């Protein structure tokens, strides 16, 4: 029994195909390269656009007013006051001896407030609030656990010159 063996050249000739080393370069390769480059450029443009649009806006400065809190008198007091940092917040000074003074910036549209509470030994104390150097309010506290509050509403941010 004999077997016929076909060589690669004979198999290619029988199928009508040209041998691999003689095939002309496909014209689709140039198009694939061009499409790949276009996709890469579009992706890069998308990433840049997203980076520009997704960047958060710079925080806008909050308009403020200069506020001075003062506490005078005799005795030891706990002092609560509103100050401005990244946000308006209340701060407490416990066991403060008098006189006490604090200059802060408070956001417009809020109400700068100072509250005092005398300790159990009592005494006489008074608080005062000044806005932009002008006295606004004064109050007094007396006796054990005496209390006083001073505050002054600030104009809204749109009335910065008020």
PDB file of N, CA, C and O in Angstrom, residues 79-144:
ATOM      1  N   UNK A  79     -16.131  80.830  78.978  1.00  0.00           N
ATOM      2  CA  UNK A  79     -16.472  81.716  77.860  1.00  0.00           C
ATOM      3  C   UNK A  79     -16.703  80.876  76.616  1.00  0.00           C
ATOM      4  O   UNK A  79     -15.838  80.087  76.222  1.00  0.00           O
ATOM      5  N   UNK A  80     -17.862  81.033  75.991  1.00  0.00           N
ATOM      6  CA  UNK A  80     -18.168  80.411  74.698  1.00  0.00           C
ATOM      7  C   UNK A  80     -18.276  81.533  73.687  1.00  0.00           C
ATOM      8  O   UNK A  80     -18.955  82.536  73.934  1.00  0.00           O
ATOM      9  N   UNK A  81     -17.634  81.368  72.524  1.00  0.00           N
ATOM     10  CA  UNK A  81     -17.724  82.388  71.488  1.00  0.00           C
ATOM     11  C   UNK A  81     -17.690  81.763  70.111  1.00  0.00           C
ATOM     12  O   UNK A  81     -17.220  80.647  69.933  1.00  0.00           O
ATOM     13  N   UNK A  82     -18.209  82.503  69.135  1.00  0.00           N
ATOM     14  CA  UNK A  82     -18.227  82.042  67.753  1.00  0.00           C
ATOM     15  C   UNK A  82     -17.020  82.624  67.034  1.00  0.00           C
ATOM     16  O   UNK A  82     -16.762  83.823  67.100  1.00  0.00           O
ATOM     17  N   UNK A  83     -16.281  81.742  66.355  1.00  0.00           N
ATOM     18  CA  UNK A  83     -15.113  82.155  65.573  1.00  0.00           C
ATOM     19  C   UNK A  83     -15.249  81.602  64.170  1.00  0.00           C
ATOM     20  O   UNK A  83     -16.098  80.759  63.904  1.00  0.00           O
ATOM     21  N   UNK A  84     -14.405  82.058  63.286  1.00  0.00           N
ATOM     22  CA  UNK A  84     -14.467  81.632  61.888  1.00  0.00           C
ATOM     23  C   UNK A  84     -13.146  80.991  61.507  1.00  0.00           C
ATOM     24  O   UNK A  84     -12.092  81.574  61.669  1.00  0.00           O
ATOM     25  N   UNK A  85     -13.231  79.785  61.020  1.00  0.00           N
ATOM     26  CA  UNK A  85     -12.075  79.104  60.450  1.00  0.00           C
ATOM     27  C   UNK A  85     -12.498  78.713  59.059  1.00  0.00           C
ATOM     28  O   UNK A  85     -12.993  79.530  58.296  1.00  0.00           O
ATOM     29  N   UNK A  86     -12.363  77.423  58.727  1.00  0.00           N
ATOM     30  CA  UNK A  86     -12.904  76.954  57.457  1.00  0.00           C
ATOM     31  C   UNK A  86     -14.419  76.973  57.517  1.00  0.00           C
ATOM     32  O   UNK A  86     -15.089  77.077  56.520  1.00  0.00           O
ATOM     33  N   UNK A  87     -14.952  76.865  58.723  1.00  0.00           N
ATOM     34  CA  UNK A  87     -16.387  76.967  58.949  1.00  0.00           C
ATOM     35  C   UNK A  87     -16.581  77.807  60.206  1.00  0.00           C
ATOM     36  O   UNK A  87     -15.704  77.886  61.053  1.00  0.00           O
ATOM     37  N   UNK A  88     -17.761  78.410  60.311  1.00  0.00           N
ATOM     38  CA  UNK A  88     -18.069  79.118  61.540  1.00  0.00           C
ATOM     39  C   UNK A  88     -18.253  78.074  62.628  1.00  0.00           C
ATOM     40  O   UNK A  88     -18.926  77.076  62.425  1.00  0.00           O
ATOM     41  N   UNK A  89     -17.615  78.270  63.791  1.00  0.00           N
ATOM     42  CA  UNK A  89     -17.717  77.287  64.858  1.00  0.00           C
ATOM     43  C   UNK A  89     -17.686  77.972  66.211  1.00  0.00           C
ATOM     44  O   UNK A  89     -17.242  79.102  66.349  1.00  0.00           O
ATOM     45  N   UNK A  90     -18.173  77.265  67.207  1.00  0.00           N
ATOM     46  CA  UNK A  90     -18.194  77.763  68.574  1.00  0.00           C
ATOM     47  C   UNK A  90     -16.975  77.209  69.304  1.00  0.00           C
ATOM     48  O   UNK A  90     -16.648  76.031  69.178  1.00  0.00           O
ATOM     49  N   UNK A  91     -16.303  78.058  70.048  1.00  0.00           N
ATOM     50  CA  UNK A  91     -15.143  77.649  70.836  1.00  0.00           C
ATOM     51  C   UNK A  91     -15.417  77.950  72.297  1.00  0.00           C
ATOM     52  O   UNK A  91     -16.155  78.885  72.622  1.00  0.00           O
ATOM     53  N   UNK A  92     -14.801  77.185  73.194  1.00  0.00           N
ATOM     54  CA  UNK A  92     -15.000  77.380  74.628  1.00  0.00           C
ATOM     55  C   UNK A  92     -13.657  77.549  75.310  1.00  0.00           C
ATOM     56  O   UNK A  92     -12.707  76.820  75.036  1.00  0.00           O
ATOM     57  N   UNK A  93     -13.600  78.541  76.215  1.00  0.00           N
ATOM     58  CA  UNK A  93     -12.443  78.751  77.071  1.00  0.00           C
ATOM     59  C   UNK A  93     -12.951  78.545  78.494  1.00  0.00           C
ATOM     60  O   UNK A  93     -13.785  79.320  78.967  1.00  0.00           O
ATOM     61  N   UNK A  94     -12.507  77.498  79.143  1.00  0.00           N
ATOM     62  CA  UNK A  94     -12.982  77.201  80.500  1.00  0.00           C
ATOM     63  C   UNK A  94     -11.991  77.714  81.538  1.00  0.00           C
ATOM     64  O   UNK A  94     -10.780  77.638  81.339  1.00  0.00           O
ATOM     65  N   UNK A  95     -12.512  78.219  82.661  1.00  0.00           N
ATOM     66  CA  UNK A  95     -11.669  78.654  83.767  1.00  0.00           C
ATOM     67  C   UNK A  95     -10.829  79.866  83.442  1.00  0.00           C
ATOM     68  O   UNK A  95      -9.755  80.038  84.005  1.00  0.00           O
ATOM     69  N   UNK A  96     -11.272  80.700  82.544  1.00  0.00           N
ATOM     70  CA  UNK A  96     -10.488  81.866  82.152  1.00  0.00           C
ATOM     71  C   UNK A  96     -10.528  82.943  83.235  1.00  0.00           C
ATOM     72  O   UNK A  96     -11.563  83.214  83.825  1.00  0.00           O
ATOM     73  N   UNK A  97      -9.368  83.528  83.470  1.00  0.00           N
ATOM     74  CA  UNK A  97      -9.316  84.641  84.410  1.00  0.00           C
ATOM     75  C   UNK A  97      -9.507  85.932  83.631  1.00  0.00           C
ATOM     76  O   UNK A  97      -9.200  86.014  82.441  1.00  0.00           O
ATOM     77  N   UNK A  98     -10.017  86.926  84.305  1.00  0.00           N
ATOM     78  CA  UNK A  98     -10.359  88.189  83.645  1.00  0.00           C
ATOM     79  C   UNK A  98      -9.273  89.223  83.851  1.00  0.00           C
ATOM     80  O   UNK A  98      -8.570  89.177  84.855  1.00  0.00           O
ATOM     81  N   UNK A  99      -9.127  90.170  82.992  1.00  0.00           N
ATOM     82  CA  UNK A  99      -9.878  90.423  81.753  1.00  0.00           C
ATOM     83  C   UNK A  99      -9.451  89.476  80.638  1.00  0.00           C
ATOM     84  O   UNK A  99      -8.349  88.945  80.631  1.00  0.00           O
ATOM     85  N   UNK A 100     -10.340  89.296  79.666  1.00  0.00           N
ATOM     86  CA  UNK A 100     -10.116  88.417  78.507  1.00  0.00           C
ATOM     87  C   UNK A 100     -10.578  89.149  77.261  1.00  0.00           C
ATOM     88  O   UNK A 100     -11.594  89.848  77.275  1.00  0.00           O
ATOM     89  N   UNK A 101      -9.822  88.991  76.167  1.00  0.00           N
ATOM     90  CA  UNK A 101     -10.173  89.642  74.899  1.00  0.00           C
ATOM     91  C   UNK A 101      -9.786  88.715  73.755  1.00  0.00           C
ATOM     92  O   UNK A 101      -8.744  88.059  73.800  1.00  0.00           O
ATOM     93  N   UNK A 102     -10.620  88.698  72.714  1.00  0.00           N
ATOM     94  CA  UNK A 102     -10.332  87.855  71.545  1.00  0.00           C
ATOM     95  C   UNK A 102     -10.801  88.580  70.294  1.00  0.00           C
ATOM     96  O   UNK A 102     -11.942  89.021  70.209  1.00  0.00           O
ATOM     97  N   UNK A 103      -9.907  88.707  69.297  1.00  0.00           N
ATOM     98  CA  UNK A 103     -10.242  89.277  67.986  1.00  0.00           C
ATOM     99  C   UNK A 103     -10.377  88.116  67.008  1.00  0.00           C
ATOM    100  O   UNK A 103      -9.462  87.298  66.881  1.00  0.00           O
ATOM    101  N   UNK A 104     -11.522  88.057  66.320  1.00  0.00           N
ATOM    102  CA  UNK A 104     -11.776  86.969  65.375  1.00  0.00           C
ATOM    103  C   UNK A 104     -12.407  87.528  64.109  1.00  0.00           C
ATOM    104  O   UNK A 104     -12.850  88.677  64.069  1.00  0.00           O
ATOM    105  N   UNK A 105     -12.450  86.689  63.087  1.00  0.00           N
ATOM    106  CA  UNK A 105     -13.193  86.993  61.855  1.00  0.00           C
ATOM    107  C   UNK A 105     -14.423  86.104  61.872  1.00  0.00           C
ATOM    108  O   UNK A 105     -14.324  84.909  62.110  1.00  0.00           O
ATOM    109  N   UNK A 106     -15.581  86.703  61.615  1.00  0.00           N
ATOM    110  CA  UNK A 106     -16.829  85.956  61.609  1.00  0.00           C
ATOM    111  C   UNK A 106     -17.487  86.148  60.256  1.00  0.00           C
ATOM    112  O   UNK A 106     -17.529  87.272  59.725  1.00  0.00           O
ATOM    113  N   UNK A 107     -18.005  85.071  59.679  1.00  0.00           N
ATOM    114  CA  UNK A 107     -18.642  85.113  58.358  1.00  0.00           C
ATOM    115  C   UNK A 107     -19.852  86.035  58.377  1.00  0.00           C
ATOM    116  O   UNK A 107     -20.655  86.016  59.322  1.00  0.00           O
ATOM    117  N   UNK A 108     -19.971  86.855  57.325  1.00  0.00           N
ATOM    118  CA  UNK A 108     -21.143  87.719  57.197  1.00  0.00           C
ATOM    119  C   UNK A 108     -22.389  86.845  57.125  1.00  0.00           C
ATOM    120  O   UNK A 108     -22.351  85.735  56.606  1.00  0.00           O
ATOM    121  N   UNK A 109     -23.497  87.367  57.628  1.00  0.00           N
ATOM    122  CA  UNK A 109     -24.737  86.615  57.636  1.00  0.00           C
ATOM    123  C   UNK A 109     -24.905  85.765  58.888  1.00  0.00           C
ATOM    124  O   UNK A 109     -25.945  85.153  59.087  1.00  0.00           O
ATOM    125  N   UNK A 110     -23.873  85.702  59.742  1.00  0.00           N
ATOM    126  CA  UNK A 110     -23.980  84.965  61.005  1.00  0.00           C
ATOM    127  C   UNK A 110     -24.096  85.961  62.152  1.00  0.00           C
ATOM    128  O   UNK A 110     -24.090  87.174  61.939  1.00  0.00           O
ATOM    129  N   UNK A 111     -24.186  85.452  63.353  1.00  0.00           N
ATOM    130  CA  UNK A 111     -24.335  86.322  64.524  1.00  0.00           C
ATOM    131  C   UNK A 111     -23.197  86.049  65.504  1.00  0.00           C
ATOM    132  O   UNK A 111     -23.211  85.048  66.213  1.00  0.00           O
ATOM    133  N   UNK A 112     -22.195  86.937  65.532  1.00  0.00           N
ATOM    134  CA  UNK A 112     -21.119  86.734  66.511  1.00  0.00           C
ATOM    135  C   UNK A 112     -21.697  86.828  67.918  1.00  0.00           C
ATOM    136  O   UNK A 112     -22.432  87.757  68.241  1.00  0.00           O
ATOM    137  N   UNK A 113     -21.370  85.830  68.731  1.00  0.00           N
ATOM    138  CA  UNK A 113     -21.944  85.738  70.074  1.00  0.00           C
ATOM    139  C   UNK A 113     -20.870  85.328  71.064  1.00  0.00           C
ATOM    140  O   UNK A 113     -20.029  84.482  70.770  1.00  0.00           O
ATOM    141  N   UNK A 114     -20.910  85.928  72.253  1.00  0.00           N
ATOM    142  CA  UNK A 114     -20.072  85.499  73.359  1.00  0.00           C
ATOM    143  C   UNK A 114     -20.997  85.280  74.561  1.00  0.00           C
ATOM    144  O   UNK A 114     -21.867  86.108  74.849  1.00  0.00           O
ATOM    145  N   UNK A 115     -20.827  84.127  75.224  1.00  0.00           N
ATOM    146  CA  UNK A 115     -21.615  83.786  76.418  1.00  0.00           C
ATOM    147  C   UNK A 115     -20.648  83.558  77.566  1.00  0.00           C
ATOM    148  O   UNK A 115     -19.626  82.882  77.384  1.00  0.00           O
ATOM    149  N   UNK A 116     -20.992  84.082  78.723  1.00  0.00           N
ATOM    150  CA  UNK A 116     -20.138  83.867  79.887  1.00  0.00           C
ATOM    151  C   UNK A 116     -20.953  83.249  81.012  1.00  0.00           C
ATOM    152  O   UNK A 116     -22.144  83.527  81.168  1.00  0.00           O
ATOM    153  N   UNK A 117     -20.277  82.390  81.794  1.00  0.00           N
ATOM    154  CA  UNK A 117     -20.879  81.780  82.976  1.00  0.00           C
ATOM    155  C   UNK A 117     -19.830  81.845  84.077  1.00  0.00           C
ATOM    156  O   UNK A 117     -18.730  81.292  83.928  1.00  0.00           O
ATOM    157  N   UNK A 118     -20.165  82.510  85.178  1.00  0.00           N
ATOM    158  CA  UNK A 118     -19.268  82.570  86.328  1.00  0.00           C
ATOM    159  C   UNK A 118     -19.238  81.218  87.015  1.00  0.00           C
ATOM    160  O   UNK A 118     -20.211  80.446  86.945  1.00  0.00           O
ATOM    161  N   UNK A 119     -18.150  80.922  87.699  1.00  0.00           N
ATOM    162  CA  UNK A 119     -18.086  79.649  88.419  1.00  0.00           C
ATOM    163  C   UNK A 119     -18.887  79.733  89.718  1.00  0.00           C
ATOM    164  O   UNK A 119     -19.537  80.745  90.009  1.00  0.00           O
ATOM    165  N   UNK A 120     -18.843  78.689  90.523  1.00  0.00           N
ATOM    166  CA  UNK A 120     -19.617  78.620  91.757  1.00  0.00           C
ATOM    167  C   UNK A 120     -19.218  79.641  92.806  1.00  0.00           C
ATOM    168  O   UNK A 120     -19.979  79.930  93.723  1.00  0.00           O
ATOM    169  N   UNK A 121     -18.021  80.216  92.709  1.00  0.00           N
ATOM    170  CA  UNK A 121     -17.585  81.246  93.661  1.00  0.00           C
ATOM    171  C   UNK A 121     -18.218  82.597  93.348  1.00  0.00           C
ATOM    172  O   UNK A 121     -18.145  83.509  94.150  1.00  0.00           O
ATOM    173  N   UNK A 122     -18.768  82.721  92.157  1.00  0.00           N
ATOM    174  CA  UNK A 122     -19.430  83.971  91.783  1.00  0.00           C
ATOM    175  C   UNK A 122     -18.461  85.053  91.362  1.00  0.00           C
ATOM    176  O   UNK A 122     -17.336  84.792  90.957  1.00  0.00           O
ATOM    177  N   UNK A 123     -18.933  86.275  91.456  1.00  0.00           N
ATOM    178  CA  UNK A 123     -18.167  87.433  91.037  1.00  0.00           C
ATOM    179  C   UNK A 123     -19.058  88.344  90.226  1.00  0.00           C
ATOM    180  O   UNK A 123     -20.291  88.198  90.192  1.00  0.00           O
ATOM    181  N   UNK A 124     -18.461  89.301  89.591  1.00  0.00           N
ATOM    182  CA  UNK A 124     -19.164  90.224  88.690  1.00  0.00           C
ATOM    183  C   UNK A 124     -18.382  90.265  87.387  1.00  0.00           C
ATOM    184  O   UNK A 124     -17.174  90.495  87.405  1.00  0.00           O
ATOM    185  N   UNK A 125     -19.067  90.053  86.269  1.00  0.00           N
ATOM    186  CA  UNK A 125     -18.391  90.064  84.976  1.00  0.00           C
ATOM    187  C   UNK A 125     -19.316  90.649  83.924  1.00  0.00           C
ATOM    188  O   UNK A 125     -20.536  90.594  84.057  1.00  0.00           O
ATOM    189  N   UNK A 126     -18.715  91.192  82.913  1.00  0.00           N
ATOM    190  CA  UNK A 126     -19.497  91.728  81.803  1.00  0.00           C
ATOM    191  C   UNK A 126     -18.855  91.353  80.486  1.00  0.00           C
ATOM    192  O   UNK A 126     -17.634  91.256  80.373  1.00  0.00           O
ATOM    193  N   UNK A 127     -19.710  91.116  79.484  1.00  0.00           N
ATOM    194  CA  UNK A 127     -19.202  90.814  78.146  1.00  0.00           C
ATOM    195  C   UNK A 127     -19.538  91.974  77.228  1.00  0.00           C
ATOM    196  O   UNK A 127     -20.451  92.762  77.504  1.00  0.00           O
ATOM    197  N   UNK A 128     -18.786  92.091  76.154  1.00  0.00           N
ATOM    198  CA  UNK A 128     -19.030  93.133  75.153  1.00  0.00           C
ATOM    199  C   UNK A 128     -18.642  92.595  73.784  1.00  0.00           C
ATOM    200  O   UNK A 128     -17.735  91.777  73.664  1.00  0.00           O
ATOM    201  N   UNK A 129     -19.345  93.075  72.739  1.00  0.00           N
ATOM    202  CA  UNK A 129     -19.049  92.707  71.362  1.00  0.00           C
ATOM    203  C   UNK A 129     -18.877  93.992  70.558  1.00  0.00           C
ATOM    204  O   UNK A 129     -19.700  94.908  70.653  1.00  0.00           O
ATOM    205  N   UNK A 130     -17.803  94.033  69.772  1.00  0.00           N
ATOM    206  CA  UNK A 130     -17.577  95.143  68.846  1.00  0.00           C
ATOM    207  C   UNK A 130     -17.409  94.546  67.451  1.00  0.00           C
ATOM    208  O   UNK A 130     -16.737  93.529  67.275  1.00  0.00           O
ATOM    209  N   UNK A 131     -18.058  95.169  66.452  1.00  0.00           N
ATOM    210  CA  UNK A 131     -17.951  94.726  65.069  1.00  0.00           C
ATOM    211  C   UNK A 131     -17.285  95.831  64.278  1.00  0.00           C
ATOM    212  O   UNK A 131     -17.739  96.977  64.282  1.00  0.00           O
ATOM    213  N   UNK A 132     -16.191  95.477  63.610  1.00  0.00           N
ATOM    214  CA  UNK A 132     -15.400  96.445  62.836  1.00  0.00           C
ATOM    215  C   UNK A 132     -15.045  97.677  63.677  1.00  0.00           C
ATOM    216  O   UNK A 132     -15.104  98.803  63.219  1.00  0.00           O
ATOM    217  N   UNK A 133     -14.710  97.421  64.942  1.00  0.00           N
ATOM    218  CA  UNK A 133     -14.266  98.489  65.828  1.00  0.00           C
ATOM    219  C   UNK A 133     -15.386  99.284  66.494  1.00  0.00           C
ATOM    220  O   UNK A 133     -15.109 100.153  67.320  1.00  0.00           O
ATOM    221  N   UNK A 134     -16.633  99.002  66.184  1.00  0.00           N
ATOM    222  CA  UNK A 134     -17.752  99.734  66.779  1.00  0.00           C
ATOM    223  C   UNK A 134     -18.448  98.864  67.823  1.00  0.00           C
ATOM    224  O   UNK A 134     -18.850  97.739  67.536  1.00  0.00           O
ATOM    225  N   UNK A 135     -18.630  99.432  69.037  1.00  0.00           N
ATOM    226  CA  UNK A 135     -19.315  98.724  70.110  1.00  0.00           C
ATOM    227  C   UNK A 135     -20.742  98.408  69.679  1.00  0.00           C
ATOM    228  O   UNK A 135     -21.443  99.257  69.141  1.00  0.00           O
ATOM    229  N   UNK A 136     -21.193  97.169  69.907  1.00  0.00           N
ATOM    230  CA  UNK A 136     -22.525  96.759  69.494  1.00  0.00           C
ATOM    231  C   UNK A 136     -23.395  96.396  70.695  1.00  0.00           C
ATOM    232  O   UNK A 136     -24.536  96.834  70.789  1.00  0.00           O
ATOM    233  N   UNK A 137     -22.873  95.589  71.632  1.00  0.00           N
ATOM    234  CA  UNK A 137     -23.687  95.166  72.766  1.00  0.00           C
ATOM    235  C   UNK A 137     -22.814  94.889  73.975  1.00  0.00           C
ATOM    236  O   UNK A 137     -21.668  94.476  73.850  1.00  0.00           O
ATOM    237  N   UNK A 138     -23.405  95.102  75.161  1.00  0.00           N
ATOM    238  CA  UNK A 138     -22.749  94.837  76.438  1.00  0.00           C
ATOM    239  C   UNK A 138     -23.772  94.217  77.378  1.00  0.00           C
ATOM    240  O   UNK A 138     -24.954  94.561  77.329  1.00  0.00           O
ATOM    241  N   UNK A 139     -23.326  93.269  78.232  1.00  0.00           N
ATOM    242  CA  UNK A 139     -24.219  92.626  79.193  1.00  0.00           C
ATOM    243  C   UNK A 139     -23.405  92.243  80.428  1.00  0.00           C
ATOM    244  O   UNK A 139     -22.181  92.102  80.341  1.00  0.00           O
ATOM    245  N   UNK A 140     -24.077  92.077  81.584  1.00  0.00           N
ATOM    246  CA  UNK A 140     -23.363  91.752  82.819  1.00  0.00           C
ATOM    247  C   UNK A 140     -23.932  90.498  83.470  1.00  0.00           C
ATOM    248  O   UNK A 140     -25.088  90.140  83.282  1.00  0.00           O
ATOM    249  N   UNK A 141     -23.087  89.852  84.291  1.00  0.00           N
ATOM    250  CA  UNK A 141     -23.469  88.682  85.066  1.00  0.00           C
ATOM    251  C   UNK A 141     -22.928  88.879  86.484  1.00  0.00           C
ATOM    252  O   UNK A 141     -21.863  89.471  86.678  1.00  0.00           O
ATOM    253  N   UNK A 142     -23.667  88.380  87.487  1.00  0.00           N
ATOM    254  CA  UNK A 142     -23.233  88.517  88.876  1.00  0.00           C
ATOM    255  C   UNK A 142     -23.624  87.285  89.667  1.00  0.00           C
ATOM    256  O   UNK A 142     -24.598  86.598  89.334  1.00  0.00           O
ATOM    257  N   UNK A 143     -22.846  87.000  90.716  1.00  0.00           N
ATOM    258  CA  UNK A 143     -23.165  85.920  91.639  1.00  0.00           C
ATOM    259  C   UNK A 143     -22.706  84.566  91.144  1.00  0.00           C
ATOM    260  O   UNK A 143     -22.206  84.424  90.023  1.00  0.00           O
ATOM    261  N   UNK A 144     -22.892  83.543  92.009  1.00  0.00           N
ATOM    262  CA  UNK A 144     -22.503  82.190  91.627  1.00  0.00           C
ATOM    263  C   UNK A 144     -23.263  81.743  90.365  1.00  0.00           C
ATOM    264  O   UNK A 144     -24.475  81.917  90.273  1.00  0.00           O
TER     265      UNK A 144
END
